CSV table of C-alpha atoms in Angstrom, one decimal:
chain,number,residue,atom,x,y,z
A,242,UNK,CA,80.2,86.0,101.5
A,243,UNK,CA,81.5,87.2,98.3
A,244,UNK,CA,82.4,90.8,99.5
A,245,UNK,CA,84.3,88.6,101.8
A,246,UNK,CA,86.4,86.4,99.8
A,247,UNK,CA,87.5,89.8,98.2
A,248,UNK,CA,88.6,91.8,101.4
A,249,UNK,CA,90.5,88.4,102.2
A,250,UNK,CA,92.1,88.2,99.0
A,251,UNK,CA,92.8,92.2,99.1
A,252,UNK,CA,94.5,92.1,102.5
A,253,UNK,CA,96.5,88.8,100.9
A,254,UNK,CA,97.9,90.6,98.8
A,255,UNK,CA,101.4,92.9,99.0
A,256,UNK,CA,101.1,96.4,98.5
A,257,UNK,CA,103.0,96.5,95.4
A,258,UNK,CA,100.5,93.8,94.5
A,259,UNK,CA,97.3,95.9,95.0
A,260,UNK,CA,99.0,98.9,93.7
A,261,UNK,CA,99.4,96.5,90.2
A,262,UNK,CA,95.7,95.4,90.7
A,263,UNK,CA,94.6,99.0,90.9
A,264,UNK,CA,96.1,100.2,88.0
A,265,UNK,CA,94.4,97.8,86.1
A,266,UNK,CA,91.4,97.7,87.5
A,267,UNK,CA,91.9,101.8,86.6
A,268,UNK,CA,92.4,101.3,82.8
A,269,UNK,CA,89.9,98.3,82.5
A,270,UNK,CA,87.2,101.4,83.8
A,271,UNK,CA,88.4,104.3,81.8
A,272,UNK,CA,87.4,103.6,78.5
A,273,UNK,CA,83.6,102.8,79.6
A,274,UNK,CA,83.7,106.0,81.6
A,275,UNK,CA,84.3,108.0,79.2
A,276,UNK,CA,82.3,106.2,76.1
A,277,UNK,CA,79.0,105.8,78.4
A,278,UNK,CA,79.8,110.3,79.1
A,279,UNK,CA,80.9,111.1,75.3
A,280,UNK,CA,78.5,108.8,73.3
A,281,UNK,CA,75.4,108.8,75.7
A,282,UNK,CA,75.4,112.5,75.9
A,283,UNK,CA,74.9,113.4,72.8
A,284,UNK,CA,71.4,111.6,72.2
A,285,UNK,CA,69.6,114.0,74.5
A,286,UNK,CA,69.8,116.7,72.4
A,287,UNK,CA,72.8,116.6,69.8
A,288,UNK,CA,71.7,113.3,67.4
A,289,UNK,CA,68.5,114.0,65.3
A,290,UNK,CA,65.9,112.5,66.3
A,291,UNK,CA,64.9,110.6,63.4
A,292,UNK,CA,65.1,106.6,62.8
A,293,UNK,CA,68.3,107.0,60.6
A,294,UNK,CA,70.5,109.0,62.7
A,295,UNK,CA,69.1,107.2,65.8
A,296,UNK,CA,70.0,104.0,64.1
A,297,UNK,CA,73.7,105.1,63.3
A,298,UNK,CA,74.3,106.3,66.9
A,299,UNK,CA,73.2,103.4,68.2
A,300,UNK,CA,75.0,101.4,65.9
A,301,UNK,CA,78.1,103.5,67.1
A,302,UNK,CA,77.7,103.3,70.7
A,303,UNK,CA,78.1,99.3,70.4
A,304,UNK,CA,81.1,99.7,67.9
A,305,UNK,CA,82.4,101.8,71.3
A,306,UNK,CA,81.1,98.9,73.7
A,307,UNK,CA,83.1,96.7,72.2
A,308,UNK,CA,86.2,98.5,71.7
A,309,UNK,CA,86.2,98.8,75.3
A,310,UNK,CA,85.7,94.9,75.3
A,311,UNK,CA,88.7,94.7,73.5
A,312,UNK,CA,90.3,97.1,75.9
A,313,UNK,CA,89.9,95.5,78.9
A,314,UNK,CA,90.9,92.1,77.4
A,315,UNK,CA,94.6,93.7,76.0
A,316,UNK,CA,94.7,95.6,79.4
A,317,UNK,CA,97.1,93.1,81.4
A,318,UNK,CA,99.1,91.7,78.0
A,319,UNK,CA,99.4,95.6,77.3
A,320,UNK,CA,101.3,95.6,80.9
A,321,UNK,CA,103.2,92.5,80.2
A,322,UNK,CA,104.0,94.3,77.2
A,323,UNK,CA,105.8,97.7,78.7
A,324,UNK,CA,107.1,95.7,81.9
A,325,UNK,CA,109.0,93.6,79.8
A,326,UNK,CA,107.2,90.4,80.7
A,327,UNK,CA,105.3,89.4,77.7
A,328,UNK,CA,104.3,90.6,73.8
A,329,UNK,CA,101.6,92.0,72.4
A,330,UNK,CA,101.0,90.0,69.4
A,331,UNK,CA,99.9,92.0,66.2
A,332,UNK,CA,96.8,90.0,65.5
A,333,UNK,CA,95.3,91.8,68.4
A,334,UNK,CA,96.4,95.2,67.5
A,335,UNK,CA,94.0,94.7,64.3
A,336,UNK,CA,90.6,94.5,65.9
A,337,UNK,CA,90.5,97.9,67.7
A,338,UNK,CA,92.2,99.8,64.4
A,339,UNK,CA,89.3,98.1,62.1
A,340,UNK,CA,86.3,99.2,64.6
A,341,UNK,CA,88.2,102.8,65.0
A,342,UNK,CA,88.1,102.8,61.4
A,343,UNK,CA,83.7,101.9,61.7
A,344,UNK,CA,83.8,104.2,63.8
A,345,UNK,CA,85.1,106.9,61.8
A,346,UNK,CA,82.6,106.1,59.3
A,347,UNK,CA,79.7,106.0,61.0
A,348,UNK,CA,80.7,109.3,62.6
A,349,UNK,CA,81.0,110.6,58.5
A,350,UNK,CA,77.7,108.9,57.1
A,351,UNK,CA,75.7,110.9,60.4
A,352,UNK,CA,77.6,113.8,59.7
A,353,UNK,CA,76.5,113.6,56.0
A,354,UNK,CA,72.6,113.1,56.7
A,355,UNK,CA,72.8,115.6,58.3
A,356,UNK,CA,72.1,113.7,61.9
A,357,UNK,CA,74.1,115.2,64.2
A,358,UNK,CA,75.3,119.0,65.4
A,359,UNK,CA,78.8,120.2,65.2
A,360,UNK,CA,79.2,119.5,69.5
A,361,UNK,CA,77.6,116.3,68.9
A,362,UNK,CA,80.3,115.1,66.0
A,363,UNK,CA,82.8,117.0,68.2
A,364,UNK,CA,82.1,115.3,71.5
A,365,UNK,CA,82.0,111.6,69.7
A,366,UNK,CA,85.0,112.2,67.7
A,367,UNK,CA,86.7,113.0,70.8
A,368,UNK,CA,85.7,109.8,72.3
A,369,UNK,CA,86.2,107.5,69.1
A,370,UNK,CA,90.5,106.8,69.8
A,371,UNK,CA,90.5,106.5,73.4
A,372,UNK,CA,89.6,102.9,74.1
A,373,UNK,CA,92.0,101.7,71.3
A,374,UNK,CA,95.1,104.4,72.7
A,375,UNK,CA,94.8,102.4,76.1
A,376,UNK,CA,96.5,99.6,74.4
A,377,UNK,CA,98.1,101.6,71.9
A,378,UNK,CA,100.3,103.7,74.5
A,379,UNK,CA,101.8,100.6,76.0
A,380,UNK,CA,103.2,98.6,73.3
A,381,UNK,CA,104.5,101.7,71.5
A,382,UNK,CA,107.1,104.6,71.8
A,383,UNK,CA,105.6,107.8,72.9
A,384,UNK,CA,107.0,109.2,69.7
A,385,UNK,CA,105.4,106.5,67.4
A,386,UNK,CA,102.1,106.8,69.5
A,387,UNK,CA,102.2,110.7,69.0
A,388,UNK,CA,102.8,110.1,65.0
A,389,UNK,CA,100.1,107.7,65.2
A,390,UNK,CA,97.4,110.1,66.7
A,391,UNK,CA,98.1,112.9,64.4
A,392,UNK,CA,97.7,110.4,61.3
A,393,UNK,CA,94.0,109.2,63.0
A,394,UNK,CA,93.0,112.9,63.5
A,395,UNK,CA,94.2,113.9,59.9
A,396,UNK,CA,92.4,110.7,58.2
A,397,UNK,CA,89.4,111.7,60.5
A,398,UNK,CA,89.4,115.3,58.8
A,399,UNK,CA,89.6,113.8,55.3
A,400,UNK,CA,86.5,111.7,55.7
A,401,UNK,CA,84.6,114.3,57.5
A,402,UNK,CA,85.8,116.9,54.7
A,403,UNK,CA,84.6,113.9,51.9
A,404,UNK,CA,80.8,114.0,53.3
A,405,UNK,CA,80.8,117.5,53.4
A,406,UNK,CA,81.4,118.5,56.7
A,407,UNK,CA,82.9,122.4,56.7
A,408,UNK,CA,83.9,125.6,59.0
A,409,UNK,CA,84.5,125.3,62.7
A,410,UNK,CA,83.3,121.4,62.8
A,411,UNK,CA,85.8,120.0,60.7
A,412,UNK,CA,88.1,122.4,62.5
A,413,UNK,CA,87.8,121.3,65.5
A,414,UNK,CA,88.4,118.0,64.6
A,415,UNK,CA,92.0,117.8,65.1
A,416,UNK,CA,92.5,119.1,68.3
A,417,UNK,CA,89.3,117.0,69.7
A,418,UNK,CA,90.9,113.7,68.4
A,419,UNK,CA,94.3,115.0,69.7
A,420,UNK,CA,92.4,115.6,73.7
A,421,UNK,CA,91.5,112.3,73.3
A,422,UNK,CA,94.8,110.2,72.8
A,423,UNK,CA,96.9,113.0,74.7
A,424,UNK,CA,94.5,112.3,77.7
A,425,UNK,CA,95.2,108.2,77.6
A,426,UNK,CA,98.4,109.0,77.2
A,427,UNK,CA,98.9,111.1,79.9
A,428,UNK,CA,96.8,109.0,82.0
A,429,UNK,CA,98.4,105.4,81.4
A,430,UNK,CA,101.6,106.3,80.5
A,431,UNK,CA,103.3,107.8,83.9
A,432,UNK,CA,101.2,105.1,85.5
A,433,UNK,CA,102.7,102.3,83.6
A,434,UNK,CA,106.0,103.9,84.0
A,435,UNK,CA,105.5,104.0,88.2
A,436,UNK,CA,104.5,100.2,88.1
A,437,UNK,CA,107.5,99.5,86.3
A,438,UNK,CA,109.8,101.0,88.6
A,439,UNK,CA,108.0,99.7,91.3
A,440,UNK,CA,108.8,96.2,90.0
A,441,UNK,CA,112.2,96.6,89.1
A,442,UNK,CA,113.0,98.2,92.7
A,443,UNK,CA,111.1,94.9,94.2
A,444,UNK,CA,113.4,92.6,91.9
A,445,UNK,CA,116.2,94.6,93.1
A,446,UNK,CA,115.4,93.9,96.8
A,447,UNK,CA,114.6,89.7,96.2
A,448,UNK,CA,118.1,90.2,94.2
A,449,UNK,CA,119.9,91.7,96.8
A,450,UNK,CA,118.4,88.8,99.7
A,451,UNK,CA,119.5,86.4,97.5
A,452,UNK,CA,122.8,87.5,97.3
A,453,UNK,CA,123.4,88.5,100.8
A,454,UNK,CA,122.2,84.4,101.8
A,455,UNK,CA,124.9,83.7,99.1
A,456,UNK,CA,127.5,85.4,101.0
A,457,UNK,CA,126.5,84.2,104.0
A,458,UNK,CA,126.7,80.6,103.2
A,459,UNK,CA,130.1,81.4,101.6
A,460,UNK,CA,131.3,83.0,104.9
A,461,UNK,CA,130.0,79.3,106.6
A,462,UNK,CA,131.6,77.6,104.0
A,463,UNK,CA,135.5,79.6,104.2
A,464,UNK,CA,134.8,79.5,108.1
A,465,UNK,CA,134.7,75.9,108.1
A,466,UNK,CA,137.7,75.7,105.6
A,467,UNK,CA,139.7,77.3,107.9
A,468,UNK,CA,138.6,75.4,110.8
A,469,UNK,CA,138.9,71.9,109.1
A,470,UNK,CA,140.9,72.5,106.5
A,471,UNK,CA,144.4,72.1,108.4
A,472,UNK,CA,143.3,69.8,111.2
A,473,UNK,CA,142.2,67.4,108.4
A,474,UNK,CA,145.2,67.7,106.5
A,475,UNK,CA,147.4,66.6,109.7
A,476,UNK,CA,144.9,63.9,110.5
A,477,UNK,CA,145.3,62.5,107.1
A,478,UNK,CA,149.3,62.9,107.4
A,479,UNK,CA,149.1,61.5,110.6
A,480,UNK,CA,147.8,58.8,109.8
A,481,UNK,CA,149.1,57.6,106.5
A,482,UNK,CA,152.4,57.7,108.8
A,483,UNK,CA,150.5,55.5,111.4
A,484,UNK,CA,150.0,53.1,109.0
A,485,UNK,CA,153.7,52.7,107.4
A,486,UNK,CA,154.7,52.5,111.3
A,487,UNK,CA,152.1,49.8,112.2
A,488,UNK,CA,153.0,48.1,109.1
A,489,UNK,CA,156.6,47.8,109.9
A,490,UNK,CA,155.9,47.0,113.9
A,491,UNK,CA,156.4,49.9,115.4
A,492,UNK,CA,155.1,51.0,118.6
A,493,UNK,CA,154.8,54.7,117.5
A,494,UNK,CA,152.1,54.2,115.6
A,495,UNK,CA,149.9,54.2,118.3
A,496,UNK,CA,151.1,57.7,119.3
A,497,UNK,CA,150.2,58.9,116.0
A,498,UNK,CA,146.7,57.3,116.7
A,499,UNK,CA,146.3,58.9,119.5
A,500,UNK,CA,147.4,62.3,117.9
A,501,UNK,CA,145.0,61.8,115.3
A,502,UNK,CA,142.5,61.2,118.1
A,503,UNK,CA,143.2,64.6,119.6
A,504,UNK,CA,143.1,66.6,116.6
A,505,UNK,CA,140.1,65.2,115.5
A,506,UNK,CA,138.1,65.7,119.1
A,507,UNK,CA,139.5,69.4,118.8
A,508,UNK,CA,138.3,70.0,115.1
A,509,UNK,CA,135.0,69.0,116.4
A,510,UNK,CA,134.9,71.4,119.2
A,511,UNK,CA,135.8,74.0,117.0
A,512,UNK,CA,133.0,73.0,114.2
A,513,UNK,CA,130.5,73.3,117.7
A,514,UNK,CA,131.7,76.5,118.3
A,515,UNK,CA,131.5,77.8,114.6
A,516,UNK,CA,128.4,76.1,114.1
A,517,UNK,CA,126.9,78.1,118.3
A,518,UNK,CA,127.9,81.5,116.7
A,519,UNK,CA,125.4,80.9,114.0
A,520,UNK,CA,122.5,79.9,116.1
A,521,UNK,CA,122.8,82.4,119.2
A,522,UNK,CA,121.3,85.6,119.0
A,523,UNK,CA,122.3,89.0,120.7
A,524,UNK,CA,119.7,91.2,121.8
A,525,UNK,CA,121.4,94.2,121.1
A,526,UNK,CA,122.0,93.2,117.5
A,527,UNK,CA,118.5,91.9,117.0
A,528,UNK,CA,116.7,94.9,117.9
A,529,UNK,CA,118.8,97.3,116.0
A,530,UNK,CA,118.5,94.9,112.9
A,531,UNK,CA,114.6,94.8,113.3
A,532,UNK,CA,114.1,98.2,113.5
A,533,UNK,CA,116.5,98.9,110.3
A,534,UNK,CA,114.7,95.9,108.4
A,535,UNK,CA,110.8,97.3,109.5
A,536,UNK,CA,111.7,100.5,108.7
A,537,UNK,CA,113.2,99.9,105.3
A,538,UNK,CA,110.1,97.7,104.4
A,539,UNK,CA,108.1,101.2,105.4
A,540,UNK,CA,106.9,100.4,108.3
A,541,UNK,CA,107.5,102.7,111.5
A,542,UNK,CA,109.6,101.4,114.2
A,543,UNK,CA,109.9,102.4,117.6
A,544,UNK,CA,112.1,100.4,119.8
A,545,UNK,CA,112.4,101.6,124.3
A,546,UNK,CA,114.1,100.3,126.7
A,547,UNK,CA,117.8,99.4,127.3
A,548,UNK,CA,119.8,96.1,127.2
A,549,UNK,CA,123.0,96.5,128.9
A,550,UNK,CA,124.9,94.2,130.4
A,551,UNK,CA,122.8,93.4,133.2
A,552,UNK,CA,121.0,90.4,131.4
A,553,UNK,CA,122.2,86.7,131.5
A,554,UNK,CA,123.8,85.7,128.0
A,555,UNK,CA,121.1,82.7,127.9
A,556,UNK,CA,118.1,85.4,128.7
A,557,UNK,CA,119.7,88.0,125.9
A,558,UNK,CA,119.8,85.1,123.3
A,559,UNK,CA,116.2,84.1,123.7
A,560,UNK,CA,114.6,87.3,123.5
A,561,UNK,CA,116.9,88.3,120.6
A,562,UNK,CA,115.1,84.9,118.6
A,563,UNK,CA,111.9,86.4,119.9
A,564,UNK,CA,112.1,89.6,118.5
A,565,UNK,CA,114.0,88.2,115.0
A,566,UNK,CA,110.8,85.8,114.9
A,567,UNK,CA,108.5,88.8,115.6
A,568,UNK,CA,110.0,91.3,113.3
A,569,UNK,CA,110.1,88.5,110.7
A,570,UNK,CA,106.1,88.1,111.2
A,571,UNK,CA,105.3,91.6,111.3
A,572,UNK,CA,107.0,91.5,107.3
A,573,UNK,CA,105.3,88.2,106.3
A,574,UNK,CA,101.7,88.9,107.9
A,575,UNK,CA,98.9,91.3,107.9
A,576,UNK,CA,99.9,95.3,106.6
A,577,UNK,CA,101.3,96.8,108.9
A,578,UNK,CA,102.3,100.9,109.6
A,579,UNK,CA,103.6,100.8,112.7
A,580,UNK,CA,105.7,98.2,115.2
A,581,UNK,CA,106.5,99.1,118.8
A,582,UNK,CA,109.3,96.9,120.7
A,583,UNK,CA,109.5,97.7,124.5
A,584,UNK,CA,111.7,95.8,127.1
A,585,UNK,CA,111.4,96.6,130.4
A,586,UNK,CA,113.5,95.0,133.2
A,587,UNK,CA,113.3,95.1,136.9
A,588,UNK,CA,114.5,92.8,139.2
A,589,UNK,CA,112.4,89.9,139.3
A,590,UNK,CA,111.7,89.6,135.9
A,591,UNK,CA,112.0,90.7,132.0
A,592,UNK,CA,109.7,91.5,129.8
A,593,UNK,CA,110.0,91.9,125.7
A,594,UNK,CA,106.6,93.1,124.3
A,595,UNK,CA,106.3,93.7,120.4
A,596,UNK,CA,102.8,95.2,119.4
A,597,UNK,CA,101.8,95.7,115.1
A,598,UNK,CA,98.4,96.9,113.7
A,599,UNK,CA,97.3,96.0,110.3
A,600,UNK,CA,97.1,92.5,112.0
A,601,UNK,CA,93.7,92.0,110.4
A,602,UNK,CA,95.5,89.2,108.0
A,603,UNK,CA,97.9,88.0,110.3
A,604,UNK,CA,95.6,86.3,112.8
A,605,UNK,CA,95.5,83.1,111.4
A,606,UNK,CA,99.1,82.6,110.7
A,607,UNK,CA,100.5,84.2,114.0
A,608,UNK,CA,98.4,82.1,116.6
A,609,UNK,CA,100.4,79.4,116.8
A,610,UNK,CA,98.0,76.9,115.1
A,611,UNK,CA,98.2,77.6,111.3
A,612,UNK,CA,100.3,78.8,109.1
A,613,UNK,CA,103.7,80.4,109.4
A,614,UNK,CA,103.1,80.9,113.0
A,615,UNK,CA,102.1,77.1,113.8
A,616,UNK,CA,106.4,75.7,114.5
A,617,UNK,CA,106.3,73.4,112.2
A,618,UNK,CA,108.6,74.6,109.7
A,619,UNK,CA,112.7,73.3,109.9
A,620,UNK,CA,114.2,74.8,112.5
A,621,UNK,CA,111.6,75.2,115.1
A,622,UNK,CA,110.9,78.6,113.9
A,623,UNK,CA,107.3,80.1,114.8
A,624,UNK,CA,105.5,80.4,118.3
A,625,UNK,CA,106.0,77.2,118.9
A,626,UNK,CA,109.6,77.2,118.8
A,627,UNK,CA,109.8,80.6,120.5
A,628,UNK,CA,108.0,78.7,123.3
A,629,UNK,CA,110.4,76.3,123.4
A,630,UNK,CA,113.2,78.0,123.6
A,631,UNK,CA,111.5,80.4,126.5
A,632,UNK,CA,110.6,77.1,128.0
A,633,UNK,CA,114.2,76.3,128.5
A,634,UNK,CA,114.5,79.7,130.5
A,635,UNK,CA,111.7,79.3,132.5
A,636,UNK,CA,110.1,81.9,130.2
A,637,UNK,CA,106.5,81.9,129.0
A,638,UNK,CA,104.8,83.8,125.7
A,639,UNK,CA,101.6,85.4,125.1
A,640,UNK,CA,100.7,86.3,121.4
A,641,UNK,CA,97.6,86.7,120.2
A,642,UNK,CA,95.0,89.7,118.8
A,643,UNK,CA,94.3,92.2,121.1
A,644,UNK,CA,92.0,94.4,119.3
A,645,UNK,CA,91.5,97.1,116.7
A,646,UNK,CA,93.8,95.2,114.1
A,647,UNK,CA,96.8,95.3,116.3
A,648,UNK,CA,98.4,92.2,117.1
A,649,UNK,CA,100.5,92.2,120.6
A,650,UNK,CA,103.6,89.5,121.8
A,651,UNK,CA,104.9,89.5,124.9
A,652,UNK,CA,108.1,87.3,126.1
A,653,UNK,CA,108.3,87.2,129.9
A,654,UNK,CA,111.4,86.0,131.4
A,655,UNK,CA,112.2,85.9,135.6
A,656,UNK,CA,115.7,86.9,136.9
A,657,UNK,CA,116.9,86.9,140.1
A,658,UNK,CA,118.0,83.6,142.2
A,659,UNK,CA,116.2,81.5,139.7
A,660,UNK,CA,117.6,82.5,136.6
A,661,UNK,CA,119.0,79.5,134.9
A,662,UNK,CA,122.5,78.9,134.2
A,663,UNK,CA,124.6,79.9,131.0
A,664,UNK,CA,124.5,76.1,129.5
A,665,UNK,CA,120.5,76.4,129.4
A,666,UNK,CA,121.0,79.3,126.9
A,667,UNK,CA,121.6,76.5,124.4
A,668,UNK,CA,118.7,74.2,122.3
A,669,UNK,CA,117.8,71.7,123.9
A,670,UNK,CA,119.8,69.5,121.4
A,671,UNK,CA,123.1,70.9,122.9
A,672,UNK,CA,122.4,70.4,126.5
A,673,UNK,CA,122.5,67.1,126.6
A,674,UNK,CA,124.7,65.0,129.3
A,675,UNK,CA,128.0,64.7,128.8
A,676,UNK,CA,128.1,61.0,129.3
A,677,UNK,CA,126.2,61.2,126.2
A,678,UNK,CA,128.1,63.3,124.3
A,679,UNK,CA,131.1,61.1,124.8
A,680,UNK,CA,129.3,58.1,123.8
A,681,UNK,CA,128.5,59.7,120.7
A,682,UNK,CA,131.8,60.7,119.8
């Protein structure tokens, strides 16, 4: 049940997501791998074995333990910290430097009793900075972490030089220390670097969405000025001078009433036709913008068959919402790799079949009962509205898993004698009777 609830809330997540979660998960394990290989290994042979010395490399390897405590609890701050999102506060800098500094003397009073061989001190002294770099390399310049290692190593060579420690030991020293923090540098630091970029190129994409619904809504808004923004002007002339004329008796006024009338029955046909371009989709359009849209969100798109002109207009607008809905699915659910769109047409009948993997996620929001899928959101948009609007055509869906991960839609549509008129390309709010409509007006 457990292993479970963590593949569901892997596959839940975005790949930039896990990508993030990986990297961390990465850092939160490297300082234990390498204290439980560099400070285990040496008690086999290296570490007298004595009470004293045993004692002091015991008393080291938790000093290590809970540096990489400390490790893993700066690991995501650290993060915050480079991305930009957060800081590092000092008073958590402190603890790792104090225990580095323990660390540093235990590895002096061992090497003084004479507890230890020179690949012993070596190996440990190697291991000593690393789980206090991890954190180190993220809230500081590479320059300043650089300066910052070399001043560790050279305080590490005066205190092994102070207890007495000579010859190609202390010499080695330097560059042991120096493996160490270039390693975790090397390590985090590109890794940090890709997340980052990562990011920024994901804020750059939500930026540019929102701005292109920006401009969209200010393309509605200057076609409606320029369909309203004369007629209402005249109405409002119109019929300030329908007053002054009705005021004074004249019979004129009602020909200004009636122009008013007529201009403002005409504005509204124009708002219905401004308002119809929005909400009809082309096929042709649809299908090249879903394959341009999967493909730039990585996935591979292959699209077969051709639309021509031999398709109704009402027929062409409801597959082009069928494949917008299904393209905008394949994005929002599951992690997909590869989307196929075929439409084949013959004489009886069309039909529009779209077909993902990496559906494995998607199931429950894409079956029409839960979640995105379910046509409950505004607009009708979902299976259930896709039905709807097929229902109109005499169309029919079927959507649904159909094995292996992949998840398969397909749209049917007849032709021929039955296929309906042009009006029924319309919702079902904009077929109604025309009596109706001209009671509403």
């Amino acid at each position: 049940m457990l292993v479970r609830g963590w593949r569901r809330n892997w596959q839940q997540r975005t790949k930039l997501e896990r990508i993030d979660l990986y990297s961390r998960l990465t850092l939160s394990v490297l300082p234990w791998l390498f204290t439980l290989s560099w400070q285990l290994a040496p008690f086999d042979s290296d570490i007298r074995h004595a009470p004293l010395p045993i004692a002091l490399g015991v008393a080291l390897l938790l000093v290590s333990l809970v540096q990489c405590l400390l490790s893993n609890r700066n690991v995501r701050l650290s993060y915050a910290h480079y991305l930009g999102t957060a800081v590092l506060p000092r008073r958590r800098q402190l603890p790792p430097l104090v225990l580095l500094l323990v660390s540093l003397g235990l590895l002096a009073t061992m090497a003084g009793v004479d507890g230890v061989t020179d690949s012993g001190l070596l190996v440990m002294t190697m291991n000593a900075p690393v789980a206090p770099a991890i954190t180190q390399v993220l809230v500081t310049p590479v320059r300043t972490f650089l300066v910052q290692s070399l001043t560790v190593a050279a305080l590490g060579v005066g205190v092994l030089a102070a207890v007495g420690v000579r010859g190609a030991a202390l010499a080695g020293v330097v560059p042991t220390m120096l493996f160490g923090c270039v390693l975790t540098l090397i390590a985090v630091r590109p890794s940090a670097w890709s997340l980052a970029v990562m990011w920024q190129a994901e804020e750059a994409r939500d930026l540019q969405a929102r701005l292109a619904v920006a401009e969209e809504r200010l393309r509605f808004g200057r076609d409606l000025h320029d369909v309203l923004g004369r007629n209402l002007a005249v109405i409002a002339l119109k019929s300030e001078l329908a007053v002054e004329l009705a005021q004074r008796g004249r019979p004129e006024a009602v020909d200004q009433m009636i122009e008013v009338q007529r201009i403002a029955r005409t504005s509204q046909q124009e708002v219905r036709d401004v308002v119809r371009g929005y909400r009809e989709a082309d096929l042709s359009t649809e299908l090249a913008g879903a394959r341009g849209v999967l493909s730039a969100a990585g996935i591979r798109c292959e699209v077969t068959g051709d639309v021509g002109d031999r398709l109704p207009a009402p027929v062409q607008s409801a597959l082009g919402w069928v494949v917008r809905e299904a393209a905008t699915n394949v994005l929002r659910h599951g992690d997909p790799r590869h989307c196929t769109i075929r439409l084949r047409t013959s004489a009886d009948e069309v039909v529009l079949l779209v077909e993902n993997d990496g559906a494995a996620a998607a199931d429950a929001g894409r079956d029409g009962s839960a979640g995105a899928g379910d046509g409950s959101g505004p607009g009708g948009s979902g299976l259930a509205g896709l039905r709807e609007r097929l229902r109109v055509v005499d169309g029919s869906l079927d959507a649904g898993p159909a094995g292996d991960g992949t998840f398969r839609l397909i749209a049917t549509i007849p032709l021929g004698p039955a296929a309906p008129p042009a009006g029924l390309g319309k919702p079902p709010a904009a077929r109604e009777a025309p009596a109706l409509q001209e009671e509403r007006r």
